[in-house]
Amino acid sequence: MNPVPATVPATVPAPAPVRLLVCDDHAVVRAGLLALLASAGDIEVVGEASSGEEAVELAARLAPQVVLMDLQLGDGIDGVEATRRITAAPDAPHVLVLTTYDTDADITRAIGAGATGYLLKAERPEELFAAVHSAARGRTVLSPPVASKVMAQMRAPAPQPTERELEILAQLAQGLGNREIARALFISEATVKTHLGRIYDKLGVDTRAGAVAVAKERRLLR
């Protein structure tokens, strides 16, 4: 009687690594991220960008599955605008924001621009790896502090600027300083400063540029 040959189990091919593009304007940070991601084994960094414009160009040319995007990128377009341009393209990759900034305004702008996830740089490497894989599948990924802020925003409607505050926002958008705004609106500089503080609180920002950016996002400027 001939022996029955042993059955050789079929080899299941390993899944292809996630194709990733890294965008950060600091060379040292990029180098650290590349070294960290290389240790994951199932993530392939296909390119690195030092500006928003370069990220948009490389995303179109290299066809990554995920773009790891910083928000503050120095000169040129910021990470929010780069995200908007990348996600607007056909067959766009998913964008996973990786930043140190967790203000309400930054989170709202990034998600509104099409980001799939929002991760803080304080997260552990394992959390970053898992977030990249989740983002590649189109799943929303939020750091716990960010998720808490998003839930708070959903539960409580954002306070709206008053008519006077909208007037001051319009002046800010034109690049006017406090003294010029005071003269244009016939109020004191101290009153302008008071209104600016209230505007910053309502929009979740701490700079004039941030106030203008969020006002444009919310279409508050006439």
mmCIF file of C-alpha atoms in Angstrom:
data_model
loop_
_atom_site.group_PDB
_atom_site.id
_atom_site.type_symbol
_atom_site.label_atom_id
_atom_site.label_comp_id
_atom_site.label_asym_id
_atom_site.label_seq_id
_atom_site.Cartn_x
_atom_site.Cartn_y
_atom_site.Cartn_z
ATOM 1 C CA MET A 1 0.000 0.000 0.000
ATOM 2 C CA ASN A 2 1.441 3.284 -1.094
ATOM 3 C CA PRO A 3 1.840 5.904 1.678
ATOM 4 C CA VAL A 4 -0.384 8.983 1.415
ATOM 5 C CA PRO A 5 1.756 12.054 0.791
ATOM 6 C CA ALA A 6 1.600 14.668 3.530
ATOM 7 C CA THR A 7 -0.413 17.746 2.678
ATOM 8 C CA VAL A 8 1.712 20.872 2.521
ATOM 9 C CA PRO A 9 -0.234 23.850 3.891
ATOM 10 C CA ALA A 10 -0.602 26.697 1.456
ATOM 11 C CA THR A 11 1.549 29.706 2.198
ATOM 12 C CA VAL A 12 -0.511 32.819 2.817
ATOM 13 C CA PRO A 13 1.256 35.781 1.269
ATOM 14 C CA ALA A 14 1.988 38.624 3.656
ATOM 15 C CA PRO A 15 -0.068 41.753 3.016
ATOM 16 C CA ALA A 16 1.687 44.484 1.087
ATOM 17 C CA PRO A 17 3.093 47.263 3.261
ATOM 18 C CA VAL A 18 1.187 50.545 3.463
ATOM 19 C CA ARG A 19 2.651 53.106 1.073
ATOM 20 C CA LEU A 20 3.284 56.295 3.053
ATOM 21 C CA LEU A 21 4.350 59.854 2.223
ATOM 22 C CA VAL A 22 5.763 61.930 5.100
ATOM 23 C CA CYS A 23 5.430 65.715 5.139
ATOM 24 C CA ASP A 24 7.210 67.791 7.805
ATOM 25 C CA ASP A 25 9.262 70.939 7.324
ATOM 26 C CA HIS A 26 11.885 69.984 9.938
ATOM 27 C CA ALA A 27 14.601 67.734 8.507
ATOM 28 C CA VAL A 28 15.515 66.278 11.913
ATOM 29 C CA VAL A 29 11.878 65.387 12.638
ATOM 30 C CA ARG A 30 11.516 63.758 9.213
ATOM 31 C CA ALA A 31 14.680 61.725 9.767
ATOM 32 C CA GLY A 32 13.362 60.541 13.130
ATOM 33 C CA LEU A 33 10.010 59.594 11.631
ATOM 34 C CA LEU A 34 11.633 57.696 8.777
ATOM 35 C CA ALA A 35 13.800 55.699 11.187
ATOM 36 C CA LEU A 36 10.805 54.975 13.394
ATOM 37 C CA LEU A 37 8.545 53.928 10.525
ATOM 38 C CA ALA A 38 11.254 51.686 9.082
ATOM 39 C CA SER A 39 11.104 49.650 12.282
ATOM 40 C CA ALA A 40 7.418 48.863 11.693
ATOM 41 C CA GLY A 41 8.179 46.422 8.887
ATOM 42 C CA ASP A 42 4.756 46.761 7.250
ATOM 43 C CA ILE A 43 4.955 50.459 6.317
ATOM 44 C CA GLU A 44 6.890 51.635 3.264
ATOM 45 C CA VAL A 45 7.844 55.309 3.099
ATOM 46 C CA VAL A 46 7.723 56.141 -0.603
ATOM 47 C CA GLY A 47 8.620 59.809 -0.272
ATOM 48 C CA GLU A 48 9.222 62.748 2.028
ATOM 49 C CA ALA A 49 8.189 66.382 1.601
ATOM 50 C CA SER A 50 9.403 69.498 3.394
ATOM 51 C CA SER A 51 6.575 71.802 2.287
ATOM 52 C CA GLY A 52 2.881 71.715 1.561
ATOM 53 C CA GLU A 53 3.432 72.324 -2.129
ATOM 54 C CA GLU A 54 5.923 69.471 -2.354
ATOM 55 C CA ALA A 55 3.514 67.161 -0.527
ATOM 56 C CA VAL A 56 0.760 67.914 -3.044
ATOM 57 C CA GLU A 57 3.109 67.238 -5.966
ATOM 58 C CA LEU A 58 4.524 64.014 -4.515
ATOM 59 C CA ALA A 59 1.092 62.713 -3.505
ATOM 60 C CA ALA A 60 -0.016 63.002 -7.128
ATOM 61 C CA ARG A 61 3.176 61.463 -8.521
ATOM 62 C CA LEU A 62 3.946 58.667 -6.044
ATOM 63 C CA ALA A 63 0.368 57.542 -5.300
ATOM 64 C CA PRO A 64 0.806 56.755 -1.591
ATOM 65 C CA GLN A 65 -2.058 55.239 0.364
ATOM 66 C CA VAL A 66 -1.545 57.602 3.300
ATOM 67 C CA VAL A 67 0.062 61.027 3.703
ATOM 68 C CA LEU A 68 1.420 61.758 7.190
ATOM 69 C CA MET A 69 0.923 65.534 7.400
ATOM 70 C CA ASP A 70 2.226 68.151 9.809
ATOM 71 C CA LEU A 71 0.138 71.323 10.128
ATOM 72 C CA GLN A 72 2.752 74.054 10.497
ATOM 73 C CA LEU A 73 5.010 74.007 7.458
ATOM 74 C CA GLY A 74 6.820 77.340 7.452
ATOM 75 C CA ASP A 75 6.594 79.384 4.263
ATOM 76 C CA GLY A 76 4.025 78.496 1.617
ATOM 77 C CA ILE A 77 0.765 76.660 2.164
ATOM 78 C CA ASP A 78 0.134 75.036 5.527
ATOM 79 C CA GLY A 79 -0.830 71.454 6.236
ATOM 80 C CA VAL A 80 -4.544 72.229 6.135
ATOM 81 C CA GLU A 81 -4.415 73.692 2.644
ATOM 82 C CA ALA A 82 -2.120 70.883 1.470
ATOM 83 C CA THR A 83 -4.630 68.380 2.862
ATOM 84 C CA ARG A 84 -7.467 70.092 1.025
ATOM 85 C CA ARG A 85 -5.596 69.961 -2.290
ATOM 86 C CA ILE A 86 -4.470 66.361 -1.849
ATOM 87 C CA THR A 87 -7.889 65.004 -0.891
ATOM 88 C CA ALA A 88 -9.601 66.907 -3.724
ATOM 89 C CA ALA A 89 -7.718 64.915 -6.363
ATOM 90 C CA PRO A 90 -9.168 61.765 -7.996
ATOM 91 C CA ASP A 91 -8.186 58.533 -6.207
ATOM 92 C CA ALA A 92 -6.745 60.673 -3.429
ATOM 93 C CA PRO A 93 -4.757 59.105 -0.595
ATOM 94 C CA HIS A 94 -5.944 59.422 2.978
ATOM 95 C CA VAL A 95 -4.318 62.167 5.041
ATOM 96 C CA LEU A 96 -3.334 61.493 8.640
ATOM 97 C CA VAL A 97 -2.394 64.667 10.495
ATOM 98 C CA LEU A 98 0.540 64.288 12.906
ATOM 99 C CA THR A 99 1.114 67.461 14.900
ATOM 100 C CA THR A 100 1.772 68.983 18.301
ATOM 101 C CA TYR A 101 -1.184 71.365 17.956
ATOM 102 C CA ASP A 102 -4.558 70.350 19.388
ATOM 103 C CA THR A 103 -6.563 73.581 19.453
ATOM 104 C CA ASP A 104 -10.221 73.394 18.475
ATOM 105 C CA ALA A 105 -9.514 75.550 15.436
ATOM 106 C CA ASP A 106 -6.661 73.360 14.148
ATOM 107 C CA ILE A 107 -8.730 70.197 14.572
ATOM 108 C CA THR A 108 -11.799 71.697 12.913
ATOM 109 C CA ARG A 109 -9.836 73.070 9.976
ATOM 110 C CA ALA A 110 -7.917 69.831 9.354
ATOM 111 C CA ILE A 111 -10.975 67.591 9.478
ATOM 112 C CA GLY A 112 -12.935 70.079 7.391
ATOM 113 C CA ALA A 113 -10.167 69.958 4.778
ATOM 114 C CA GLY A 114 -10.585 66.187 4.443
ATOM 115 C CA ALA A 115 -8.138 64.646 6.918
ATOM 116 C CA THR A 116 -9.014 61.058 7.796
ATOM 117 C CA GLY A 117 -7.278 61.240 11.160
ATOM 118 C CA TYR A 118 -5.663 63.623 13.632
ATOM 119 C CA LEU A 119 -2.819 62.276 15.769
ATOM 120 C CA LEU A 120 -0.611 64.072 18.292
ATOM 121 C CA LYS A 121 3.147 63.618 18.234
ATOM 122 C CA ALA A 122 3.049 62.587 21.898
ATOM 123 C CA GLU A 123 1.487 59.246 20.946
ATOM 124 C CA ARG A 124 3.497 56.025 21.310
ATOM 125 C CA PRO A 125 5.092 54.490 18.180
ATOM 126 C CA GLU A 126 2.673 51.548 18.299
ATOM 127 C CA GLU A 127 -0.251 53.980 18.194
ATOM 128 C CA LEU A 128 1.255 55.731 15.183
ATOM 129 C CA PHE A 129 1.739 52.444 13.309
ATOM 130 C CA ALA A 130 -1.825 51.355 14.049
ATOM 131 C CA ALA A 131 -3.147 54.771 12.991
ATOM 132 C CA VAL A 132 -1.342 54.551 9.641
ATOM 133 C CA HIS A 133 -2.929 51.168 8.925
ATOM 134 C CA SER A 134 -6.362 52.377 10.015
ATOM 135 C CA ALA A 135 -6.052 55.485 7.851
ATOM 136 C CA ALA A 136 -5.066 53.306 4.866
ATOM 137 C CA ARG A 137 -8.424 51.530 5.287
ATOM 138 C CA GLY A 138 -10.245 54.847 5.430
ATOM 139 C CA ARG A 139 -11.013 54.583 9.134
ATOM 140 C CA THR A 140 -11.130 57.737 11.238
ATOM 141 C CA VAL A 141 -8.282 57.942 13.736
ATOM 142 C CA LEU A 142 -8.179 60.496 16.565
ATOM 143 C CA SER A 143 -5.858 60.834 19.530
ATOM 144 C CA PRO A 144 -7.895 60.596 22.766
ATOM 145 C CA PRO A 145 -7.510 64.326 23.614
ATOM 146 C CA VAL A 146 -8.577 65.218 20.074
ATOM 147 C CA ALA A 147 -11.566 62.875 20.220
ATOM 148 C CA SER A 148 -12.662 64.541 23.454
ATOM 149 C CA LYS A 149 -12.494 67.971 21.849
ATOM 150 C CA VAL A 150 -14.442 66.787 18.806
ATOM 151 C CA MET A 151 -17.167 65.339 21.005
ATOM 152 C CA ALA A 152 -17.332 68.550 23.038
ATOM 153 C CA GLN A 153 -17.709 70.578 19.835
ATOM 154 C CA MET A 154 -20.534 68.331 18.670
ATOM 155 C CA ARG A 155 -22.386 68.613 21.977
ATOM 156 C CA ALA A 156 -22.049 72.388 22.346
ATOM 157 C CA PRO A 157 -22.633 74.794 19.441
ATOM 158 C CA ALA A 158 -19.729 77.132 18.803
ATOM 159 C CA PRO A 159 -20.297 80.688 20.087
ATOM 160 C CA GLN A 160 -20.778 83.155 17.263
ATOM 161 C CA PRO A 161 -18.980 86.525 16.985
ATOM 162 C CA THR A 162 -21.060 89.652 17.505
ATOM 163 C CA GLU A 163 -21.586 92.225 14.771
ATOM 164 C CA ARG A 164 -18.779 94.375 16.179
ATOM 165 C CA GLU A 165 -16.468 91.377 16.335
ATOM 166 C CA LEU A 166 -17.277 90.547 12.725
ATOM 167 C CA GLU A 167 -16.352 94.116 11.782
ATOM 168 C CA ILE A 168 -13.020 93.715 13.547
ATOM 169 C CA LEU A 169 -12.457 90.364 11.833
ATOM 170 C CA ALA A 170 -13.015 92.054 8.486
ATOM 171 C CA GLN A 171 -10.381 94.643 9.384
ATOM 172 C CA LEU A 172 -7.982 91.897 10.484
ATOM 173 C CA ALA A 173 -8.433 90.186 7.136
ATOM 174 C CA GLN A 174 -7.230 93.379 5.470
ATOM 175 C CA GLY A 175 -4.046 93.285 7.515
ATOM 176 C CA LEU A 176 -4.818 96.302 9.716
ATOM 177 C CA GLY A 177 -3.232 96.749 13.131
ATOM 178 C CA ASN A 178 -5.030 97.614 16.348
ATOM 179 C CA ARG A 179 -4.520 101.356 15.971
ATOM 180 C CA GLU A 180 -5.788 101.327 12.396
ATOM 181 C CA ILE A 181 -8.820 99.265 13.367
ATOM 182 C CA ALA A 182 -9.582 101.646 16.238
ATOM 183 C CA ARG A 183 -9.495 104.615 13.877
ATOM 184 C CA ALA A 184 -11.600 102.888 11.227
ATOM 185 C CA LEU A 185 -14.321 101.884 13.705
ATOM 186 C CA PHE A 186 -14.090 104.991 15.934
ATOM 187 C CA ILE A 187 -13.276 103.012 19.064
ATOM 188 C CA SER A 188 -10.278 102.909 21.403
ATOM 189 C CA GLU A 189 -7.322 100.557 21.016
ATOM 190 C CA ALA A 190 -8.189 99.060 24.416
ATOM 191 C CA THR A 191 -11.656 98.195 23.096
ATOM 192 C CA VAL A 192 -10.096 96.570 20.025
ATOM 193 C CA LYS A 193 -7.878 94.441 22.273
ATOM 194 C CA THR A 194 -10.877 93.388 24.350
ATOM 195 C CA HIS A 195 -12.806 92.375 21.254
ATOM 196 C CA LEU A 196 -9.779 90.485 19.905
ATOM 197 C CA GLY A 197 -9.566 88.460 23.105
ATOM 198 C CA ARG A 198 -13.222 87.494 22.773
ATOM 199 C CA ILE A 199 -12.772 86.664 19.088
ATOM 200 C CA TYR A 200 -9.810 84.378 19.877
ATOM 201 C CA ASP A 201 -11.827 82.585 22.562
ATOM 202 C CA LYS A 202 -14.833 82.055 20.296
ATOM 203 C CA LEU A 203 -12.777 80.808 17.366
ATOM 204 C CA GLY A 204 -10.385 78.701 19.444
ATOM 205 C CA VAL A 205 -7.234 80.471 18.247
ATOM 206 C CA ASP A 206 -4.469 82.564 19.753
ATOM 207 C CA THR A 207 -3.153 84.568 16.793
ATOM 208 C CA ARG A 208 -4.502 87.133 14.347
ATOM 209 C CA ALA A 209 -3.652 84.881 11.391
ATOM 210 C CA GLY A 210 -5.448 81.989 13.040
ATOM 211 C CA ALA A 211 -8.550 84.125 13.601
ATOM 212 C CA VAL A 212 -8.656 85.139 9.944
ATOM 213 C CA ALA A 213 -8.104 81.556 8.762
ATOM 214 C CA VAL A 214 -10.924 80.169 10.912
ATOM 215 C CA ALA A 215 -13.223 83.053 9.981
ATOM 216 C CA LYS A 216 -12.689 82.194 6.318
ATOM 217 C CA GLU A 217 -13.295 78.503 7.003
ATOM 218 C CA ARG A 218 -16.590 79.332 8.713
ATOM 219 C CA ARG A 219 -17.445 81.929 6.072
ATOM 220 C CA LEU A 220 -17.785 84.656 8.639
ATOM 221 C CA LEU A 221 -16.115 87.282 6.481
ATOM 222 C CA ARG A 222 -18.336 89.217 4.134
#
